[in-house]
Amino acid sequence: MSSSSLPSYTGDASPYGGGDPYADYRSPGPSGFPFTQYADLADRRLGAGVVAANDEFFAERENLLKPEAAEFDPEHFGHKGKIMDGWETRRRRGVSAEQPHPTDEDHDWALIRLGAPGVVRGIVVDTAHFRGNYPQAVSIEGTSVAGSPSPEELLSGDVKWTTLVPRTAVGGHAANGFAVDAEQRFTHLRVNQHPDGGIARLRVYGEVAPDPAWLAALSTFDLVALENGGQVEDASDRFYSPATNTIQPGRSRKMDDGWETRRRRDKGNDWIRYRLVEQSEIRAVEIDTAYLKGNSAGWAALSVRDGESGEWREVLPRTRLQPDTNHRFVLDAPAVGTHARIDIYPDGGISRLRLFGSLTDQGAARLTARHQELGG
């Protein structure tokens, strides 16, 4: 397995001097890393969690997966010292006055349960606001364990771990990105920081690889849901919020938890193109505009195609949408396809799209074969 850091940041950041704490934050800029178009498999909304850590003296391990950017309050201190918005361990020490430094093997670790098992394409270890107290290096391993293993089971000698990111130097107050090349399905990660320090956020970008047996048992399920293996392939506009929000679990809880486009000043329309979990029969559709009140889409249409080169077929004609409303449609006949596209007119947004149905025999067979290829 291989990993590369792009770009690379090392060394301390300057001490905080006041003003915007992100002014000197080191990152690839607006373009981001090349793998961030994938879903965050460590998203709490998918059910991810930090199940254990060997030390969290200064700041709790759960902070690693907070969805929002890390915050910094220079006046925020507690009984144990400066309170940081991240995971921070105590300073490691050697064994004696003659050997005061930790060994090269000493390190701290945290176990991450991915919200949705999948193939990891890239990882971001964010050390925002950890300017002089970040780890010297990090390494990350992955494993695939069925069911809901305990931390003790994951740490037992029976579990095989695969290196996703070899021990690599990182920088303080920076977004440290790593492209990952490991064509396997993972359920858990082990994040190691050498020898100690703090990490603000962890993002694990990749493709969901669902369990075919689970989907077969469900029979009818949401064919485009992120947790079931659906993906956003492209969208006309991501100005206010990402299109991936439309296939997140659960109902939207606020306006920016959906997809909203900028205001159009031409005669065009906005759209999202999705890839379904596999070839499927769509029988029912939900289009939700929850919390989008003065900015919901006016009308929507749904089209389906079968295969990369298939022709688009409209299965739900242009239909009026109401603000802050969940709309349900039963199709006259099942729509068979591998991709779907929702067109909204003229602009605005939707909060969720649900496409209910089941896999075709061909789709189920291909999904099972893929699952086996990934070691599932």
GROMACS .gro file of C-alpha atoms in nm:
model
  376
    1MET     CA    1   0.000   0.000   0.000
    2SER     CA    2   0.121   0.350  -0.067
    3SER     CA    3   0.046   0.701   0.048
    4SER     CA    4   0.168   1.042  -0.053
    5SER     CA    5   0.146   1.378   0.119
    6LEU     CA    6   0.037   1.665  -0.102
    7PRO     CA    7   0.145   1.925  -0.028
    8SER     CA    8   0.377   1.868   0.268
    9TYR     CA    9   0.387   2.083   0.581
   10THR     CA   10   0.640   2.037   0.859
   11GLY     CA   11   0.759   2.235   1.156
   12ASP     CA   12   0.600   2.472   1.402
   13ALA     CA   13   0.366   2.749   1.305
   14SER     CA   14   0.425   3.095   1.449
   15PRO     CA   15   0.282   3.160   1.797
   16TYR     CA   16  -0.068   3.309   1.789
   17GLY     CA   17  -0.028   3.686   1.765
   18GLY     CA   18  -0.390   3.798   1.775
   19GLY     CA   19  -0.657   3.855   1.513
   20ASP     CA   20  -0.790   3.581   1.285
   21PRO     CA   21  -0.632   3.255   1.406
   22TYR     CA   22  -0.671   3.106   1.058
   23ALA     CA   23  -0.481   3.390   0.887
   24ASP     CA   24  -0.156   3.188   0.885
   25TYR     CA   25  -0.318   2.844   0.856
   26ARG     CA   26  -0.135   2.624   0.608
   27SER     CA   27  -0.356   2.446   0.356
   28PRO     CA   28  -0.377   2.376  -0.019
   29GLY     CA   29  -0.617   2.669  -0.058
   30PRO     CA   30  -0.965   2.689  -0.214
   31SER     CA   31  -0.896   2.401  -0.455
   32GLY     CA   32  -0.839   2.163  -0.162
   33PHE     CA   33  -0.696   1.816  -0.194
   34PRO     CA   34  -0.776   1.606  -0.503
   35PHE     CA   35  -0.967   1.342  -0.306
   36THR     CA   36  -1.212   1.563  -0.116
   37GLN     CA   37  -1.487   1.510  -0.374
   38TYR     CA   38  -1.544   1.174  -0.204
   39ALA     CA   39  -1.763   1.130   0.102
   40ASP     CA   40  -1.615   1.160   0.452
   41LEU     CA   41  -1.639   0.802   0.579
   42ALA     CA   42  -1.565   0.932   0.931
   43ASP     CA   43  -1.867   1.162   0.935
   44ARG     CA   44  -2.063   1.142   1.260
   45ARG     CA   45  -2.385   1.161   1.059
   46LEU     CA   46  -2.298   0.821   0.910
   47GLY     CA   47  -2.238   0.677   1.257
   48ALA     CA   48  -1.861   0.723   1.289
   49GLY     CA   49  -1.700   0.744   1.631
   50VAL     CA   50  -1.371   0.754   1.818
   51VAL     CA   51  -1.409   0.436   2.019
   52ALA     CA   52  -1.086   0.451   2.225
   53ALA     CA   53  -0.760   0.635   2.280
   54ASN     CA   54  -0.465   0.561   2.504
   55ASP     CA   55  -0.453   0.920   2.637
   56GLU     CA   56  -0.670   1.232   2.616
   57PHE     CA   57  -0.536   1.432   2.909
   58PHE     CA   58  -0.571   1.781   2.760
   59ALA     CA   59  -0.853   1.739   2.507
   60GLU     CA   60  -1.109   1.467   2.436
   61ARG     CA   61  -1.070   1.223   2.149
   62GLU     CA   62  -1.429   1.282   2.031
   63ASN     CA   63  -1.331   1.629   1.906
   64LEU     CA   64  -1.150   1.463   1.613
   65LEU     CA   65  -1.475   1.402   1.425
   66LYS     CA   66  -1.662   1.726   1.490
   67PRO     CA   67  -1.807   1.839   1.155
   68GLU     CA   68  -1.722   2.208   1.194
   69ALA     CA   69  -1.377   2.366   1.171
   70ALA     CA   70  -1.177   2.375   1.494
   71GLU     CA   71  -1.216   2.690   1.703
   72PHE     CA   72  -0.953   2.871   1.908
   73ASP     CA   73  -1.006   3.079   2.222
   74PRO     CA   74  -0.674   3.212   2.359
   75GLU     CA   75  -0.833   3.276   2.702
   76HIS     CA   76  -0.987   2.929   2.745
   77PHE     CA   77  -0.799   2.745   3.020
   78GLY     CA   78  -0.907   2.470   3.258
   79HIS     CA   79  -0.764   2.284   3.555
   80LYS     CA   80  -0.534   2.082   3.328
   81GLY     CA   81  -0.414   2.374   3.117
   82LYS     CA   82  -0.506   2.522   2.778
   83ILE     CA   83  -0.829   2.376   2.645
   84MET     CA   84  -0.795   2.287   2.277
   85ASP     CA   85  -1.063   2.196   2.024
   86GLY     CA   86  -0.911   1.866   1.922
   87TRP     CA   87  -0.754   1.549   2.063
   88GLU     CA   88  -0.447   1.628   2.275
   89THR     CA   89  -0.234   1.397   2.487
   90ARG     CA   90   0.010   1.479   2.765
   91ARG     CA   91   0.384   1.522   2.698
   92ARG     CA   92   0.568   1.191   2.693
   93ARG     CA   93   0.879   1.144   2.905
   94GLY     CA   94   1.166   0.899   2.914
   95VAL     CA   95   1.243   0.649   3.187
   96SER     CA   96   1.504   0.840   3.389
   97ALA     CA   97   1.704   1.159   3.427
   98GLU     CA   98   1.972   0.998   3.213
   99GLN     CA   99   1.711   0.904   2.951
  100PRO     CA  100   1.455   1.191   2.968
  101HIS     CA  101   1.329   1.160   2.610
  102PRO     CA  102   1.070   0.915   2.474
  103THR     CA  103   1.195   0.638   2.249
  104ASP     CA  104   1.143   0.632   1.873
  105GLU     CA  105   0.871   0.369   1.923
  106ASP     CA  106   0.670   0.567   2.181
  107HIS     CA  107   0.342   0.702   2.043
  108ASP     CA  108  -0.022   0.776   2.124
  109TRP     CA  109  -0.316   0.626   1.938
  110ALA     CA  110  -0.689   0.653   1.877
  111LEU     CA  111  -0.928   0.397   1.726
  112ILE     CA  112  -1.181   0.527   1.473
  113ARG     CA  113  -1.495   0.342   1.369
  114LEU     CA  114  -1.588   0.453   1.019
  115GLY     CA  115  -1.951   0.554   0.981
  116ALA     CA  116  -1.974   0.358   0.658
  117PRO     CA  117  -1.722   0.088   0.559
  118GLY     CA  118  -1.546   0.173   0.237
  119VAL     CA  119  -1.240   0.221   0.022
  120VAL     CA  120  -1.025   0.506   0.155
  121ARG     CA  121  -0.897   0.747  -0.113
  122GLY     CA  122  -0.747   1.019   0.105
  123ILE     CA  123  -0.703   1.135   0.464
  124VAL     CA  124  -0.663   1.482   0.616
  125VAL     CA  125  -0.493   1.515   0.954
  126ASP     CA  126  -0.576   1.871   1.056
  127THR     CA  127  -0.356   2.029   1.323
  128ALA     CA  128  -0.539   2.365   1.326
  129HIS     CA  129  -0.432   2.579   1.627
  130PHE     CA  130  -0.179   2.318   1.740
  131ARG     CA  131   0.118   2.540   1.664
  132GLY     CA  132   0.386   2.407   1.897
  133ASN     CA  133   0.204   2.108   2.046
  134TYR     CA  134   0.127   1.897   1.736
  135PRO     CA  135   0.277   1.550   1.678
  136GLN     CA  136   0.616   1.526   1.511
  137ALA     CA  137   0.476   1.257   1.278
  138VAL     CA  138   0.163   1.051   1.221
  139SER     CA  139   0.087   0.705   1.086
  140ILE     CA  140  -0.251   0.551   1.007
  141GLU     CA  141  -0.360   0.189   0.971
  142GLY     CA  142  -0.687   0.032   0.862
  143THR     CA  143  -0.866  -0.296   0.921
  144SER     CA  144  -1.193  -0.466   0.833
  145VAL     CA  145  -1.377  -0.639   1.116
  146ALA     CA  146  -1.735  -0.761   1.088
  147GLY     CA  147  -2.000  -0.666   1.339
  148SER     CA  148  -1.942  -0.421   1.623
  149PRO     CA  149  -1.604  -0.511   1.775
  150SER     CA  150  -1.498  -0.372   2.113
  151PRO     CA  151  -1.174  -0.174   2.151
  152GLU     CA  152  -1.023  -0.479   2.322
  153GLU     CA  153  -1.107  -0.698   2.023
  154LEU     CA  154  -0.959  -0.444   1.781
  155LEU     CA  155  -0.637  -0.426   1.982
  156SER     CA  156  -0.599  -0.802   2.012
  157GLY     CA  157  -0.332  -0.980   1.815
  158ASP     CA  158  -0.599  -1.148   1.602
  159VAL     CA  159  -0.671  -0.834   1.397
  160LYS     CA  160  -0.466  -0.764   1.084
  161TRP     CA  161  -0.389  -0.395   1.025
  162THR     CA  162  -0.290  -0.249   0.687
  163THR     CA  163  -0.072   0.062   0.665
  164LEU     CA  164  -0.256   0.345   0.488
  165VAL     CA  165  -0.020   0.628   0.585
  166PRO     CA  166   0.335   0.531   0.686
  167ARG     CA  167   0.504   0.730   0.960
  168THR     CA  168   0.528   1.077   0.807
  169ALA     CA  169   0.632   1.416   0.946
  170VAL     CA  170   0.352   1.673   0.970
  171GLY     CA  171   0.329   2.044   1.036
  172GLY     CA  172   0.158   2.244   1.304
  173HIS     CA  173  -0.151   2.458   1.233
  174ALA     CA  174  -0.191   2.291   0.893
  175ALA     CA  175  -0.412   2.063   0.684
  176ASN     CA  176  -0.187   1.761   0.628
  177GLY     CA  177  -0.326   1.560   0.337
  178PHE     CA  178  -0.243   1.206   0.231
  179ALA     CA  179  -0.358   1.029  -0.084
  180VAL     CA  180  -0.420   0.660  -0.012
  181ASP     CA  181  -0.384   0.370  -0.256
  182ALA     CA  182  -0.534   0.063  -0.089
  183GLU     CA  183  -0.804  -0.114  -0.286
  184GLN     CA  184  -0.963  -0.274   0.020
  185ARG     CA  185  -1.274  -0.226   0.230
  186PHE     CA  186  -1.204  -0.088   0.579
  187THR     CA  187  -1.430  -0.057   0.883
  188HIS     CA  188  -1.185   0.091   1.140
  189LEU     CA  189  -0.871   0.306   1.148
  190ARG     CA  190  -0.593   0.338   1.403
  191VAL     CA  191  -0.444   0.689   1.411
  192ASN     CA  192  -0.099   0.710   1.569
  193GLN     CA  193   0.077   1.032   1.667
  194HIS     CA  194   0.451   1.014   1.728
  195PRO     CA  195   0.542   1.065   2.006
  196ASP     CA  196   0.254   1.276   2.143
  197GLY     CA  197   0.068   1.603   2.087
  198GLY     CA  198  -0.259   1.715   1.940
  199ILE     CA  199  -0.471   1.676   1.626
  200ALA     CA  200  -0.772   1.901   1.572
  201ARG     CA  201  -0.972   1.710   1.312
  202LEU     CA  202  -0.959   1.388   1.110
  203ARG     CA  203  -1.128   1.350   0.772
  204VAL     CA  204  -1.134   1.015   0.588
  205TYR     CA  205  -1.244   1.051   0.225
  206GLY     CA  206  -1.350   0.751   0.021
  207GLU     CA  207  -1.618   0.542  -0.144
  208VAL     CA  208  -1.877   0.357   0.061
  209ALA     CA  209  -1.867  -0.021   0.005
  210PRO     CA  210  -2.193  -0.159   0.148
  211ASP     CA  211  -2.254  -0.516   0.262
  212PRO     CA  212  -2.458  -0.691  -0.012
  213ALA     CA  213  -2.611  -0.932   0.240
  214TRP     CA  214  -2.749  -0.640   0.442
  215LEU     CA  215  -2.900  -0.473   0.137
  216ALA     CA  216  -3.050  -0.802   0.019
  217ALA     CA  217  -3.213  -0.850   0.360
  218LEU     CA  218  -3.365  -0.501   0.338
  219SER     CA  219  -3.502  -0.576  -0.010
  220THR     CA  220  -3.644  -0.224  -0.058
  221PHE     CA  221  -3.410   0.057   0.048
  222ASP     CA  222  -3.281   0.399  -0.052
  223LEU     CA  223  -3.071   0.330  -0.362
  224VAL     CA  224  -2.891   0.666  -0.363
  225ALA     CA  225  -2.821   0.702   0.012
  226LEU     CA  226  -2.459   0.766   0.098
  227GLU     CA  227  -2.460   0.495   0.366
  228ASN     CA  228  -2.586   0.239   0.110
  229GLY     CA  229  -2.319   0.320  -0.150
  230GLY     CA  230  -2.478   0.603  -0.350
  231GLN     CA  231  -2.256   0.888  -0.468
  232VAL     CA  232  -2.279   1.240  -0.605
  233GLU     CA  233  -2.083   1.239  -0.931
  234ASP     CA  234  -2.128   1.605  -1.025
  235ALA     CA  235  -2.341   1.912  -0.966
  236SER     CA  236  -2.398   2.238  -1.149
  237ASP     CA  237  -2.341   2.454  -0.841
  238ARG     CA  238  -2.203   2.409  -0.488
  239PHE     CA  239  -2.193   2.774  -0.388
  240TYR     CA  240  -2.367   2.759  -0.050
  241SER     CA  241  -2.350   2.391   0.045
  242PRO     CA  242  -2.231   2.056  -0.095
  243ALA     CA  243  -2.456   1.842  -0.310
  244THR     CA  244  -2.356   1.537  -0.101
  245ASN     CA  245  -2.580   1.674   0.177
  246THR     CA  246  -2.882   1.555  -0.023
  247ILE     CA  247  -2.795   1.187   0.038
  248GLN     CA  248  -2.686   1.211   0.402
  249PRO     CA  249  -2.876   1.007   0.663
  250GLY     CA  250  -3.179   1.148   0.838
  251ARG     CA  251  -3.380   1.464   0.783
  252SER     CA  252  -3.219   1.802   0.740
  253ARG     CA  253  -3.210   2.002   1.065
  254LYS     CA  254  -3.116   2.345   0.932
  255MET     CA  255  -3.087   2.533   0.603
  256ASP     CA  256  -2.721   2.461   0.534
  257ASP     CA  257  -2.775   2.087   0.589
  258GLY     CA  258  -2.913   2.061   0.235
  259TRP     CA  259  -2.803   2.176  -0.111
  260GLU     CA  260  -2.850   2.540  -0.208
  261THR     CA  261  -2.724   2.712  -0.523
  262ARG     CA  262  -2.647   3.075  -0.593
  263ARG     CA  263  -2.917   3.286  -0.761
  264ARG     CA  264  -2.926   3.234  -1.137
  265ARG     CA  265  -2.939   3.537  -1.364
  266ASP     CA  266  -2.972   3.340  -1.688
  267LYS     CA  267  -3.235   3.105  -1.832
  268GLY     CA  268  -3.062   2.782  -1.728
  269ASN     CA  269  -3.128   2.547  -1.438
  270ASP     CA  270  -2.930   2.363  -1.170
  271TRP     CA  271  -2.883   1.987  -1.131
  272ILE     CA  272  -2.712   1.702  -0.943
  273ARG     CA  273  -2.600   1.376  -1.103
  274TYR     CA  274  -2.584   1.064  -0.885
  275ARG     CA  275  -2.449   0.712  -0.917
  276LEU     CA  276  -2.674   0.453  -0.752
  277VAL     CA  277  -2.533   0.171  -0.541
  278GLU     CA  278  -2.567  -0.054  -0.849
  279GLN     CA  279  -2.821  -0.126  -1.122
  280SER     CA  280  -3.158  -0.092  -0.953
  281GLU     CA  281  -3.533  -0.064  -0.996
  282ILE     CA  282  -3.658   0.269  -0.860
  283ARG     CA  283  -4.023   0.260  -0.755
  284ALA     CA  284  -4.071   0.564  -0.532
  285VAL     CA  285  -3.913   0.908  -0.491
  286GLU     CA  286  -3.888   1.159  -0.207
  287ILE     CA  287  -3.777   1.518  -0.267
  288ASP     CA  288  -3.748   1.712   0.058
  289THR     CA  289  -3.710   2.091   0.082
  290ALA     CA  290  -3.695   2.102   0.466
  291TYR     CA  291  -3.573   2.440   0.603
  292LEU     CA  292  -3.552   2.585   0.253
  293LYS     CA  293  -3.832   2.840   0.267
  294GLY     CA  294  -3.761   3.146   0.053
  295ASN     CA  295  -3.491   2.964  -0.140
  296SER     CA  296  -3.631   2.620  -0.225
  297ALA     CA  297  -3.637   2.500  -0.585
  298GLY     CA  298  -3.952   2.598  -0.773
  299TRP     CA  299  -3.983   2.278  -0.977
  300ALA     CA  300  -3.794   1.950  -1.006
  301ALA     CA  301  -3.763   1.666  -1.257
  302LEU     CA  302  -3.591   1.327  -1.221
  303SER     CA  303  -3.417   1.131  -1.495
  304VAL     CA  304  -3.251   0.788  -1.493
  305ARG     CA  305  -2.999   0.619  -1.721
  306ASP     CA  306  -2.860   0.266  -1.732
  307GLY     CA  307  -2.482   0.247  -1.771
  308GLU     CA  308  -2.222   0.515  -1.836
  309SER     CA  309  -2.330   0.559  -2.198
  310GLY     CA  310  -2.703   0.505  -2.153
  311GLU     CA  311  -2.964   0.759  -2.260
  312TRP     CA  312  -3.130   0.975  -1.996
  313ARG     CA  313  -3.501   0.895  -1.950
  314GLU     CA  314  -3.731   1.127  -1.759
  315VAL     CA  315  -3.921   0.927  -1.495
  316LEU     CA  316  -4.065   1.218  -1.298
  317PRO     CA  317  -4.172   1.513  -1.514
  318ARG     CA  318  -4.115   1.872  -1.406
  319THR     CA  319  -4.320   1.902  -1.087
  320ARG     CA  320  -4.399   2.199  -0.862
  321LEU     CA  321  -4.226   2.193  -0.522
  322GLN     CA  322  -4.340   2.362  -0.203
  323PRO     CA  323  -4.102   2.524   0.048
  324ASP     CA  324  -4.009   2.333   0.365
  325THR     CA  325  -4.202   2.023   0.251
  326ASN     CA  326  -4.131   1.653   0.192
  327HIS     CA  327  -4.275   1.549  -0.147
  328ARG     CA  328  -4.351   1.182  -0.220
  329PHE     CA  329  -4.407   1.024  -0.561
  330VAL     CA  330  -4.487   0.665  -0.661
  331LEU     CA  331  -4.364   0.597  -1.015
  332ASP     CA  332  -4.609   0.450  -1.266
  333ALA     CA  333  -4.355   0.179  -1.352
  334PRO     CA  334  -4.019   0.081  -1.203
  335ALA     CA  335  -3.729   0.279  -1.352
  336VAL     CA  336  -3.422   0.063  -1.413
  337GLY     CA  337  -3.084   0.233  -1.409
  338THR     CA  338  -2.742   0.289  -1.256
  339HIS     CA  339  -2.749   0.671  -1.246
  340ALA     CA  340  -3.003   0.940  -1.162
  341ARG     CA  341  -3.018   1.315  -1.218
  342ILE     CA  342  -3.239   1.569  -1.048
  343ASP     CA  343  -3.294   1.898  -1.229
  344ILE     CA  344  -3.428   2.192  -1.032
  345TYR     CA  345  -3.583   2.501  -1.193
  346PRO     CA  346  -3.457   2.761  -1.204
  347ASP     CA  347  -3.229   2.747  -0.897
  348GLY     CA  348  -3.254   2.727  -0.517
  349GLY     CA  349  -3.218   2.398  -0.338
  350ILE     CA  350  -3.343   2.073  -0.191
  351SER     CA  351  -3.245   1.916   0.140
  352ARG     CA  352  -3.274   1.543   0.062
  353LEU     CA  353  -3.338   1.306  -0.228
  354ARG     CA  354  -3.452   0.949  -0.160
  355LEU     CA  355  -3.491   0.687  -0.433
  356PHE     CA  356  -3.660   0.374  -0.300
  357GLY     CA  357  -3.645   0.037  -0.472
  358SER     CA  358  -3.427  -0.271  -0.496
  359LEU     CA  359  -3.128  -0.407  -0.684
  360THR     CA  360  -3.178  -0.596  -1.008
  361ASP     CA  361  -3.033  -0.946  -1.027
  362GLN     CA  362  -2.747  -0.811  -1.239
  363GLY     CA  363  -2.684  -0.525  -0.997
  364ALA     CA  364  -2.684  -0.758  -0.696
  365ALA     CA  365  -2.438  -0.995  -0.866
  366ARG     CA  366  -2.196  -0.714  -0.954
  367LEU     CA  367  -2.217  -0.568  -0.603
  368THR     CA  368  -2.140  -0.907  -0.447
  369ALA     CA  369  -1.842  -0.957  -0.679
  370ARG     CA  370  -1.706  -0.613  -0.591
  371HIS     CA  371  -1.750  -0.683  -0.220
  372GLN     CA  372  -1.544  -1.000  -0.253
  373GLU     CA  373  -1.271  -0.816  -0.449
  374LEU     CA  374  -1.239  -0.568  -0.163
  375GLY     CA  375  -1.196  -0.845   0.093
  376GLY     CA  376  -1.547  -0.827   0.234
   0.00000   0.00000   0.00000
